[in-house]
Short mmCIF file of C-alpha atoms in Angstrom, two decimals:
data_model
loop_
_atom_site.label_atom_id
_atom_site.label_comp_id
_atom_site.label_asym_id
_atom_site.label_seq_id
_atom_site.Cartn_x
_atom_site.Cartn_y
_atom_site.Cartn_z
CA MET M 1 0.00 0.00 0.00
CA TRP M 2 1.36 3.38 -0.89
CA ARG M 3 0.17 6.53 0.79
CA ARG M 4 1.26 10.09 0.08
CA THR M 5 2.85 11.57 3.13
CA ALA M 6 5.67 13.88 4.12
CA LEU M 7 8.96 12.18 4.84
CA LEU M 8 9.57 12.65 8.55
CA VAL M 9 13.05 12.75 9.93
CA SER M 10 13.20 10.84 13.18
CA SER M 11 16.47 11.86 14.80
CA ARG M 12 16.99 15.49 15.64
CA SER M 13 19.40 16.71 18.32
CA ALA M 14 18.34 19.21 20.94
CA GLY M 15 20.43 22.09 19.65
CA GLN M 16 19.04 22.17 16.11
CA MET M 17 16.32 24.62 15.18
CA VAL M 18 13.20 23.28 13.55
CA ARG M 19 12.97 24.57 10.01
CA LEU M 20 9.56 24.74 8.48
CA SER M 21 9.83 24.64 4.73
CA THR M 22 8.03 27.50 3.06
CA SER M 23 6.35 27.02 -0.25
CA ALA M 24 5.60 30.71 -0.75
CA GLY M 25 6.80 31.84 -4.15
CA ARG M 26 7.82 28.31 -5.10
CA PRO M 27 5.81 25.87 -7.24
CA ARG M 28 4.44 23.09 -5.07
CA ARG M 29 6.25 19.80 -5.48
CA ALA M 30 4.46 16.48 -5.43
CA PRO M 31 4.73 14.85 -1.99
CA ARG M 32 7.15 11.95 -1.84
CA LEU M 33 5.77 8.43 -1.94
CA VAL M 34 6.84 6.39 1.07
CA LYS M 35 5.80 3.01 2.26
CA VAL M 36 3.64 3.63 5.33
CA THR M 37 2.47 1.28 7.93
CA ASN M 38 -0.07 2.07 10.58
CA GLN M 39 -0.22 -0.77 13.03
CA LYS M 40 -4.00 -0.63 13.39
CA LEU M 41 -5.03 -0.15 9.78
CA GLU M 42 -2.26 -1.65 7.66
CA PRO M 43 -1.28 -5.31 7.41
CA GLN M 44 1.81 -6.39 9.36
CA TYR M 45 3.79 -7.61 6.39
CA LEU M 46 4.48 -4.07 5.12
CA THR M 47 7.85 -2.55 6.05
CA PRO M 48 7.82 0.48 8.36
CA SER M 49 8.29 3.94 6.89
CA GLU M 50 11.93 4.87 6.74
CA PRO M 51 14.29 5.97 4.02
CA MET M 52 15.81 3.24 1.88
CA VAL M 53 19.36 4.49 2.56
CA PRO M 54 20.65 6.57 5.50
CA VAL M 55 20.16 10.31 5.00
CA TYR M 56 21.88 13.43 6.23
CA ASP M 57 19.47 15.61 8.19
CA LEU M 58 20.39 19.17 7.16
CA LEU M 59 23.46 20.07 5.14
CA ASN M 60 24.64 23.54 4.15
CA ILE M 61 26.64 24.32 1.05
CA ARG M 62 28.43 27.51 2.01
CA LEU M 63 29.79 29.58 -0.90
CA GLN M 64 32.14 32.44 -0.11
CA ALA M 65 33.77 34.89 -2.49
CA TYR M 66 34.97 38.47 -2.83
CA ASP M 67 33.40 38.80 -6.30
CA PHE M 68 29.71 39.40 -5.79
CA ALA M 69 28.45 38.85 -9.33
CA VAL M 70 30.25 35.52 -9.76
CA LEU M 71 29.05 34.32 -6.35
CA GLU M 72 25.41 35.15 -7.03
CA HIS M 73 25.43 33.45 -10.40
CA TYR M 74 27.14 30.37 -9.00
CA ALA M 75 24.73 30.09 -6.07
CA LYS M 76 21.83 30.23 -8.52
CA TRP M 77 23.51 27.58 -10.72
CA VAL M 78 24.11 25.28 -7.72
CA HIS M 79 20.49 25.60 -6.65
CA ARG M 80 19.18 24.75 -10.12
CA MET M 81 21.66 21.91 -10.58
CA LEU M 82 20.63 20.27 -7.30
CA ARG M 83 16.94 20.58 -8.12
CA ALA M 84 17.66 18.99 -11.50
CA ILE M 85 19.17 15.88 -9.88
CA ASN M 86 16.25 15.58 -7.45
CA VAL M 87 18.07 16.66 -4.32
CA ASP M 88 15.70 18.27 -1.83
CA VAL M 89 16.81 21.90 -1.54
CA GLU M 90 15.29 23.16 1.68
CA ASP M 91 16.38 26.78 1.73
CA CYS M 92 18.75 29.25 0.10
CA TRP M 93 19.85 32.42 1.88
CA ALA M 94 22.48 35.14 1.94
CA THR M 95 24.50 35.61 5.12
CA PRO M 96 25.61 39.20 5.84
CA HIS M 97 29.07 39.83 4.47
CA THR M 98 32.20 40.37 6.59
CA SER M 99 34.43 43.37 5.88
CA ALA M 100 38.17 43.60 6.09
CA ARG M 101 40.57 46.43 5.43
CA VAL M 102 44.02 45.63 4.10
CA THR M 103 46.52 48.46 4.50
CA ARG M 104 49.92 48.50 2.86
CA LEU M 105 52.49 50.77 4.46
CA LYS M 106 55.61 52.18 2.86
CA PRO M 107 58.66 50.23 3.98
CA ASN M 108 60.00 51.13 7.43
CA THR M 109 57.37 53.83 7.91
CA ALA M 110 53.82 54.20 9.12
CA ILE M 111 52.72 56.05 5.98
CA VAL M 112 49.85 54.35 4.25
CA GLU M 113 50.67 53.54 0.65
CA THR M 114 47.39 51.87 -0.33
CA SER M 115 44.45 50.47 1.53
CA TYR M 116 41.76 48.10 0.26
CA ASP M 117 38.29 47.48 1.66
CA LEU M 118 37.38 43.87 1.00
CA ASN M 119 33.94 42.38 1.56
CA LEU M 120 33.63 38.61 1.79
CA TYR M 121 30.14 37.71 0.59
CA GLU M 122 28.42 34.47 1.45
CA ARG M 123 25.56 32.40 0.04
CA ASN M 124 24.13 29.24 1.59
CA VAL M 125 22.15 26.45 -0.01
CA GLN M 126 20.57 24.08 2.46
CA LEU M 127 19.81 20.46 1.61
CA ARG M 128 17.37 18.28 3.48
CA ASP M 129 17.51 14.49 3.62
CA LEU M 130 20.41 14.03 1.26
CA PRO M 131 20.93 10.28 0.81
CA THR M 132 24.43 9.19 1.77
CA THR M 133 24.77 7.56 -1.63
CA MET M 134 24.23 10.94 -3.33
CA ALA M 135 26.58 12.91 -1.13
CA PRO M 136 29.80 11.94 -3.00
CA VAL M 137 28.13 12.83 -6.31
CA VAL M 138 27.13 16.26 -4.99
CA ILE M 139 30.64 16.86 -3.65
CA ASP M 140 32.17 15.81 -6.98
CA LEU M 141 29.89 18.16 -8.92
CA LEU M 142 30.69 21.04 -6.60
CA GLN M 143 34.43 20.43 -6.85
CA HIS M 144 34.36 20.40 -10.64
CA SER M 145 32.07 23.40 -11.06
CA THR M 146 33.41 25.94 -8.57
CA PRO M 147 34.51 29.07 -10.47
CA PRO M 148 37.80 30.80 -9.63
CA GLY M 149 37.59 32.91 -6.51
CA VAL M 150 34.72 31.00 -4.92
CA GLN M 151 35.21 28.70 -1.94
CA ALA M 152 32.65 25.95 -1.46
CA CYS M 153 32.18 24.09 1.80
CA LEU M 154 29.72 21.35 2.76
CA GLN M 155 28.86 21.25 6.45
CA ARG M 156 26.15 20.11 8.81
CA HIS M 157 23.72 22.80 9.89
CA LYS M 158 24.13 24.42 13.32
CA SER M 159 21.92 26.96 15.08
CA GLU M 160 24.78 29.51 15.14
CA TYR M 161 24.48 29.81 11.36
CA ASP M 162 20.93 31.09 11.79
CA GLU M 163 21.81 33.45 14.68
CA VAL M 164 24.42 35.20 12.51
CA ARG M 165 21.72 36.27 10.04
CA TYR M 166 19.78 38.39 12.52
CA VAL M 167 20.52 42.12 12.59
CA PRO M 168 21.30 43.07 16.20
CA ASP M 169 19.11 45.74 17.83
CA LEU M 170 21.81 48.05 19.15
CA GLN M 171 19.39 50.46 20.88
CA LEU M 172 17.83 47.63 22.88
CA LYS M 173 21.24 46.28 23.78
CA GLU M 174 22.31 49.70 25.03
CA LEU M 175 19.23 50.10 27.22
CA LYS M 176 19.73 46.63 28.71
CA GLN M 177 23.34 47.45 29.42
CA GLN M 178 22.27 50.60 31.25
CA LEU M 179 19.88 48.57 33.40
CA ALA M 180 22.66 46.10 34.23
CA GLU M 181 24.94 48.98 35.24
CA VAL M 182 22.30 50.28 37.62
CA GLY M 183 22.03 46.84 39.11
CA MET M 184 18.62 45.76 37.85
CA ASP M 185 18.17 42.59 35.88
CA PRO M 186 17.69 43.37 32.13
CA ASP M 187 15.07 40.60 31.94
CA LYS M 188 11.65 42.17 32.68
CA ARG M 189 10.07 38.99 34.06
CA LYS M 190 12.90 38.33 36.50
CA ARG M 191 12.74 41.96 37.61
CA ARG M 192 9.01 41.73 38.31
CA ALA M 193 9.43 38.42 40.14
CA ALA M 194 12.17 39.96 42.30
CA GLN M 195 9.94 42.97 43.10
CA GLU M 196 7.04 40.73 44.10
CA ALA M 197 9.31 38.61 46.25
CA ALA M 198 10.64 41.73 47.97
CA ALA M 199 7.08 43.05 48.53
CA ALA M 200 5.97 39.69 49.95
CA ALA M 201 8.99 39.58 52.28
CA ALA M 202 8.26 43.13 53.43
CA ALA M 203 4.58 42.27 54.07
CA ALA M 204 5.59 39.11 55.99
CA ALA M 205 8.06 41.11 58.09
CA ALA M 206 5.41 43.77 58.84
CA ALA M 207 2.71 41.23 59.84
CA PRO M 208 4.72 39.51 62.69
CA GLU M 209 5.71 42.94 64.00
CA LYS M 210 2.07 43.98 64.29
CA SER M 211 1.10 40.75 65.91
CA MET S 1 26.71 15.84 -18.83
CA ARG S 2 25.19 12.49 -18.02
CA LEU S 3 24.77 11.67 -14.37
CA THR S 4 24.19 8.07 -13.36
CA TRP S 5 23.87 6.51 -9.97
CA CYS S 6 26.71 4.36 -8.70
CA SER S 7 24.54 1.28 -8.63
CA ARG S 8 23.59 1.66 -12.27
CA ARG S 9 27.24 1.65 -13.28
CA LEU S 10 27.84 -1.86 -12.05
CA LEU S 11 28.21 -3.89 -15.21
CA LEU S 12 27.14 -7.44 -14.79
CA GLY S 13 28.30 -9.93 -17.36
CA GLY S 14 30.28 -7.29 -19.25
CA PHE S 15 33.57 -7.91 -20.90
CA GLN S 16 34.34 -11.59 -21.25
CA PHE S 17 37.45 -11.37 -23.40
CA SER S 18 40.81 -12.54 -22.12
CA CYS S 19 43.29 -9.84 -21.33
CA ARG S 20 47.06 -9.91 -21.26
CA THR S 21 47.32 -8.31 -17.82
CA LEU S 22 48.55 -10.66 -15.16
CA SER S 23 47.23 -11.09 -11.69
CA GLN S 24 48.99 -9.82 -8.62
CA ALA S 25 50.06 -12.00 -5.73
CA ALA S 26 48.99 -15.21 -7.44
CA ARG S 27 48.45 -17.83 -4.82
CA ALA S 28 48.85 -21.57 -5.29
CA GLU S 29 45.32 -22.88 -5.02
CA PRO S 30 43.70 -26.00 -6.39
CA ALA S 31 42.54 -25.06 -9.89
CA PRO S 32 38.80 -25.48 -10.60
CA PRO S 33 37.88 -28.04 -13.25
CA ALA S 34 37.83 -26.56 -16.74
CA GLY S 35 34.44 -25.17 -17.80
CA GLN S 36 33.21 -24.35 -14.28
CA ALA S 37 32.87 -20.82 -12.93
CA GLY S 38 35.59 -20.26 -10.35
CA PRO S 39 36.22 -17.46 -7.88
CA TRP S 40 37.18 -13.95 -8.98
CA HIS S 41 39.98 -11.95 -7.45
CA LEU S 42 38.79 -8.53 -6.25
CA TYR S 43 40.87 -5.41 -6.83
CA THR S 44 40.43 -1.75 -6.04
CA ALA S 45 41.83 0.94 -8.31
CA VAL S 46 42.19 4.59 -7.33
CA CYS S 47 41.46 7.47 -9.71
CA LEU S 48 43.54 10.19 -8.08
CA GLN S 49 42.76 13.61 -9.57
CA ARG S 50 44.41 17.00 -9.39
CA LEU S 51 41.63 19.54 -9.81
CA PRO S 52 42.03 22.50 -12.19
CA VAL S 53 43.95 25.45 -10.73
CA VAL S 54 42.78 28.18 -13.12
CA ALA S 55 39.67 28.61 -15.22
CA PRO S 56 39.95 27.54 -18.86
CA PRO S 57 40.29 30.37 -21.38
CA LEU S 58 37.07 31.67 -22.97
CA SER S 59 36.21 30.55 -26.45
CA ASP S 60 35.76 33.11 -29.21
CA THR S 61 31.97 33.20 -28.85
CA GLU S 62 32.22 33.49 -25.08
CA ARG S 63 34.69 36.35 -25.37
CA ARG S 64 32.54 38.32 -27.78
CA PHE S 65 29.39 37.72 -25.74
CA ALA S 66 31.14 38.76 -22.53
CA ALA S 67 32.29 41.98 -24.21
CA LEU S 68 28.74 42.65 -25.42
CA LEU S 69 27.30 42.11 -21.94
CA ARG S 70 29.92 44.38 -20.43
CA GLN S 71 29.07 47.11 -22.94
CA LEU S 72 25.34 46.76 -22.27
CA GLU S 73 25.91 46.92 -18.53
CA PHE S 74 28.00 50.05 -18.92
CA GLU S 75 25.41 51.78 -21.09
CA ARG S 76 22.59 50.98 -18.68
CA SER S 77 24.50 51.85 -15.51
CA LEU S 78 24.41 55.04 -13.47
CA LYS S 79 27.47 57.13 -12.63
CA SER S 80 29.71 55.67 -9.96
CA SER S 81 31.03 57.71 -7.06
CA HIS S 82 34.45 57.77 -8.73
CA GLU S 83 33.03 59.44 -11.87
CA ILE S 84 31.06 61.96 -9.78
CA ARG S 85 34.20 62.76 -7.83
CA HIS S 86 36.08 63.31 -11.11
CA GLU S 87 33.42 65.73 -12.34
CA MET S 88 33.52 67.62 -9.05
CA ASP S 89 37.31 67.89 -9.32
CA ILE S 90 36.98 69.40 -12.77
CA ALA S 91 34.34 71.87 -11.48
CA THR S 92 36.58 72.80 -8.54
CA ALA S 93 39.52 73.41 -10.86
CA GLU S 94 37.35 75.60 -13.09
CA ALA S 95 36.07 77.58 -10.12
CA LEU S 96 39.62 78.02 -8.83
CA ARG S 97 40.76 79.31 -12.19
CA ALA S 98 37.80 81.69 -12.33
CA SER S 99 38.45 83.06 -8.85
CA GLU S 100 42.21 83.35 -9.60
CA GLY S 101 43.34 81.76 -6.36
CA ASP S 102 41.48 84.06 -3.95
CA ASP S 103 39.26 81.44 -2.26
CA PRO S 104 41.23 79.39 0.36
CA ASP S 105 38.56 76.64 0.53
CA LEU S 106 38.77 76.02 -3.18
CA ALA S 107 42.55 75.98 -3.04
CA GLU S 108 42.47 73.43 -0.25
CA ALA S 109 39.97 71.27 -2.13
CA ALA S 110 42.06 71.36 -5.26
CA SER S 111 45.24 70.34 -3.42
CA LEU S 112 43.80 66.97 -2.35
CA GLN S 113 44.38 63.92 -4.49
CA THR S 114 42.01 64.12 -7.44
CA ALA S 115 40.12 61.20 -8.94
CA ALA S 116 42.41 61.28 -11.95
CA ASP S 117 45.49 61.04 -9.72
CA PHE S 118 43.94 58.14 -7.85
CA GLU S 119 43.18 56.39 -11.14
CA ASP S 120 46.75 56.87 -12.34
CA ALA S 121 48.14 55.51 -9.08
CA CYS S 122 45.90 52.45 -9.35
CA ALA S 123 46.95 51.85 -12.96
CA GLU S 124 50.60 52.12 -11.97
CA GLU S 125 50.13 49.62 -9.17
CA LEU S 126 48.34 47.21 -11.52
CA ALA S 127 51.15 47.48 -14.04
CA GLY S 128 53.60 46.55 -11.32
CA PHE S 129 51.70 43.38 -10.46
CA GLU S 130 52.82 40.28 -12.33
CA PRO S 131 50.33 37.37 -12.22
CA ALA S 132 51.60 33.80 -12.24
CA PRO S 133 51.72 32.28 -15.73
CA THR S 134 48.89 29.99 -16.83
CA ILE S 135 51.16 28.30 -19.39
CA THR S 136 54.00 26.98 -17.24
CA GLU S 137 57.45 25.58 -17.96
CA ALA S 138 56.07 22.07 -17.66
CA ASP S 139 53.55 22.88 -20.42
CA ARG S 140 56.28 24.06 -22.78
CA ALA S 141 58.51 21.08 -21.98
CA GLY S 142 55.61 18.63 -22.15
CA ASP S 143 56.68 17.06 -18.86
CA GLN S 144 53.86 14.62 -18.14
CA ARG S 145 55.22 13.74 -14.70
CA SER S 146 54.73 17.29 -13.46
CA LEU S 147 51.71 18.54 -11.53
CA GLN S 148 52.20 22.09 -12.83
CA ARG S 149 51.12 21.17 -16.34
CA ARG S 150 47.71 22.03 -17.89
CA LEU S 151 46.51 24.13 -14.99
CA SER S 152 43.07 24.62 -16.51
CA SER S 153 42.35 20.88 -16.83
CA ARG S 154 41.89 18.05 -14.43
CA LEU S 155 44.81 15.58 -14.30
CA VAL S 156 44.52 11.89 -13.43
CA LEU S 157 47.39 9.77 -12.10
CA VAL S 158 48.28 6.80 -14.30
CA VAL S 159 51.05 4.39 -13.31
CA GLN S 160 53.08 1.76 -15.11
CA GLN S 161 52.41 -0.98 -12.62
CA ARG S 162 54.55 -4.08 -12.32
CA LEU S 163 52.43 -7.21 -12.75
CA GLY S 164 54.35 -10.47 -12.53
CA ALA S 165 57.02 -10.35 -15.22
CA GLY S 166 55.72 -7.38 -17.19
CA THR S 167 54.24 -3.94 -16.67
CA SER S 168 51.02 -2.26 -17.70
CA TRP S 169 49.71 1.31 -17.74
CA MET S 170 46.68 1.56 -15.49
CA LEU S 171 45.25 3.37 -12.51
CA PRO S 172 46.98 2.29 -9.28
CA GLN S 173 45.42 -1.06 -8.47
CA GLY S 174 45.69 -3.32 -5.45
CA ARG S 175 44.35 -6.69 -4.40
CA HIS S 176 41.49 -6.82 -1.91
CA GLN S 177 42.08 -8.98 1.16
CA ASP S 178 39.45 -10.37 3.50
CA GLY S 179 38.80 -8.39 6.64
CA ALA S 180 39.10 -4.95 5.05
CA THR S 181 36.41 -2.97 3.28
CA LEU S 182 36.84 -1.96 -0.35
CA ARG S 183 37.34 1.68 0.68
CA GLN S 184 40.09 0.72 3.13
CA THR S 185 41.70 -1.40 0.45
CA ALA S 186 41.65 1.57 -1.92
CA GLU S 187 43.34 3.84 0.63
CA GLN S 188 45.98 1.22 1.40
CA THR S 189 46.55 0.66 -2.32
CA LEU S 190 47.18 4.34 -2.91
CA GLN S 191 49.64 4.57 -0.05
CA ALA S 192 51.41 1.42 -1.17
CA MET S 193 51.77 2.73 -4.74
CA VAL S 194 52.62 6.41 -4.26
CA GLY S 195 54.02 6.58 -0.76
CA PRO S 196 52.55 7.57 2.62
CA ASN S 197 52.99 11.33 2.16
CA VAL S 198 50.14 11.76 -0.28
CA ASN S 199 47.14 13.70 1.07
CA ALA S 200 44.12 12.43 -0.84
CA GLN S 201 40.45 12.96 -0.08
CA PHE S 202 38.40 9.93 -1.09
CA LEU S 203 34.83 10.46 -2.29
CA GLY S 204 32.40 8.00 -0.80
CA ASN S 205 32.54 4.46 0.54
CA ALA S 206 30.96 3.00 -2.58
CA PRO S 207 32.95 2.44 -5.76
CA TRP S 208 32.40 4.73 -8.73
CA GLY S 209 33.08 2.22 -11.49
CA PHE S 210 33.68 -1.39 -12.36
CA TYR S 211 35.83 -3.35 -14.78
CA LYS S 212 36.10 -7.10 -15.21
CA TYR S 213 38.76 -9.09 -17.03
CA LYS S 214 39.73 -12.75 -17.37
CA TYR S 215 43.20 -14.13 -16.70
CA PRO S 216 45.02 -16.03 -19.43
CA LYS S 217 44.63 -19.82 -19.21
CA PRO S 218 47.98 -20.69 -17.55
CA LEU S 219 47.34 -18.05 -14.90
CA GLN S 220 43.84 -19.37 -14.29
CA GLN S 221 45.33 -22.79 -13.62
CA GLU S 222 48.05 -21.37 -11.39
CA SER S 223 45.96 -18.96 -9.32
CA GLY S 224 42.69 -20.83 -9.24
CA ALA S 225 40.64 -17.81 -10.19
CA VAL S 226 38.83 -16.99 -13.41
CA GLY S 227 39.94 -13.38 -13.50
CA GLY S 228 39.83 -10.07 -11.69
CA LYS S 229 37.10 -7.61 -10.86
CA VAL S 230 38.29 -4.06 -10.39
CA PHE S 231 36.32 -1.48 -8.41
CA PHE S 232 37.29 2.15 -9.04
CA TYR S 233 37.44 4.74 -6.26
CA LYS S 234 37.73 8.47 -6.84
CA ALA S 235 40.06 10.65 -4.83
CA VAL S 236 41.14 14.27 -5.01
CA LEU S 237 44.73 15.31 -4.37
CA ARG S 238 44.67 17.81 -1.51
CA GLY S 239 48.38 18.16 -0.90
CA GLY S 240 51.43 16.19 0.05
CA SER S 241 53.77 14.62 -2.47
CA VAL S 242 53.41 11.70 -4.85
CA GLU S 243 56.46 9.43 -4.56
CA PRO S 244 55.98 6.26 -6.61
CA VAL S 245 57.31 3.16 -4.89
CA ALA S 246 59.93 1.67 -7.20
CA ASP S 247 59.21 -2.01 -6.66
CA ARG S 248 55.49 -1.60 -7.42
CA VAL S 249 55.54 1.17 -10.01
CA ALA S 250 57.98 1.61 -12.91
CA ASP S 251 56.72 5.01 -14.08
CA HIS S 252 53.90 7.46 -13.51
CA ARG S 253 52.19 10.23 -15.46
CA TRP S 254 49.58 12.90 -14.82
CA LEU S 255 47.25 12.94 -17.84
CA THR S 256 44.15 14.81 -18.90
CA ALA S 257 41.01 12.92 -19.89
CA ALA S 258 41.87 13.28 -23.58
CA GLU S 259 45.44 12.00 -23.11
CA LEU S 260 44.20 9.00 -21.13
CA GLY S 261 42.82 7.60 -24.36
CA GLY S 262 46.29 7.30 -25.81
CA GLN S 263 47.75 5.62 -22.77
CA LEU S 264 45.16 3.06 -21.67
CA ARG S 265 43.69 0.06 -23.45
CA SER S 266 40.33 0.55 -25.14
CA ARG S 267 37.87 -1.25 -22.84
CA TYR S 268 39.69 -0.26 -19.68
CA ARG S 269 39.74 3.33 -20.93
CA ARG S 270 35.98 3.24 -21.47
CA ALA S 271 35.43 2.02 -17.92
CA VAL S 272 37.66 4.81 -16.61
CA HIS S 273 35.97 7.49 -18.71
CA ARG S 274 32.65 6.70 -17.11
CA LEU S 275 34.06 7.94 -13.80
CA LEU S 276 35.15 11.31 -15.10
CA ILE S 277 32.80 14.25 -15.64
CA ASP S 278 33.76 15.01 -19.21
CA HIS S 279 34.00 18.73 -19.81
CA ASP S 280 37.44 19.16 -21.33
#
């Protein structure tokens, strides 16, 4: 018996964030066919639902380069190539770039001869449930297609890679730092709990005195 | 570019002709009666590649199209900050000339490095930079043992391996022993053939290709096996040095996919070409 269902991934470590795939702006793909067994409804002789070969949970292809145009085109090519060989591309995002300034001084002096501002741009393509049999093929294709100047890296997904994408709220950070300097806990809930505890202690101290 | 799964590349009942290559480490075993299918010796062969170092040169069509795109982009683009700065420098110089040096602000503005000066300094620095050559000495000499040759192509290591009394040009091949996996055998084979200092990254635990050959009749009798089955593993050279071991390997060459055809035998070459993404 075949039933259309989403392929669930059973093992997920505590530190990983749950990624909900978004189909907004993307044509809907047909759900994957998996052998399903439900102990109450299906006969016992059917195999339980699991992938035929071991799969990698979430893998990131990280592309880094100083040349923005080449990097963008290559990231787009990688995404299309992977979709063409039926690899499940979960997500594709751009991490904020990192800047560096290279300064060249005149010999034996501190006079600046030239200085360069270099931005290292980054694109990520995330794969879900890549079969272990396909992983060497993907690596081989990446190695043979990387254009000059682009560094490609295949790594397991970690939550830090998502945290880096958020733009920090500097104003909020500054206000929290001011609170910490004064001595109050920046966390509002903890502050309220501490106030209530102090008020309760004061009320308890006042009641025995009266009595 | 045709992409096939590893499992689909396994050729069953493929090439049944008898080949002149001899077996390695022939053991004295009782020979099977003639006409019966005997055991096969298993071998692993390593396709060690050096990836391209530079991009290949553009073809004529690509060059003309790239020039057209660059021209279109330039015509559609807005002025960059460098061009605006250049125009402002010209305006400042004009204003300075008109005021005949009376305005100190204008004089100060004009004394800074102009956009034209900056451009000249950049051009001078670029002229002083000498990029490494893409056509190296090894290319001119045609030294096929060098890794610095054909920097825009992928090179594959081919060795003249000693087999019994003779030698044969092939990918480094080693006999599989019980107790080790095929991948482990491939790694040990590579180290045994080209020394322990090679830094190779193997791709996958499953083989990428298959080749089968039969031993000549006297060798079948002597070794007790019908022939050999070779499983190809792909590896990428990451660093280290390739030092061929003299008692296993007589000679070695680094060849492109096109040059492999001239070096290897026809059916073996076809099996090897199925491993390589052909874009030379």
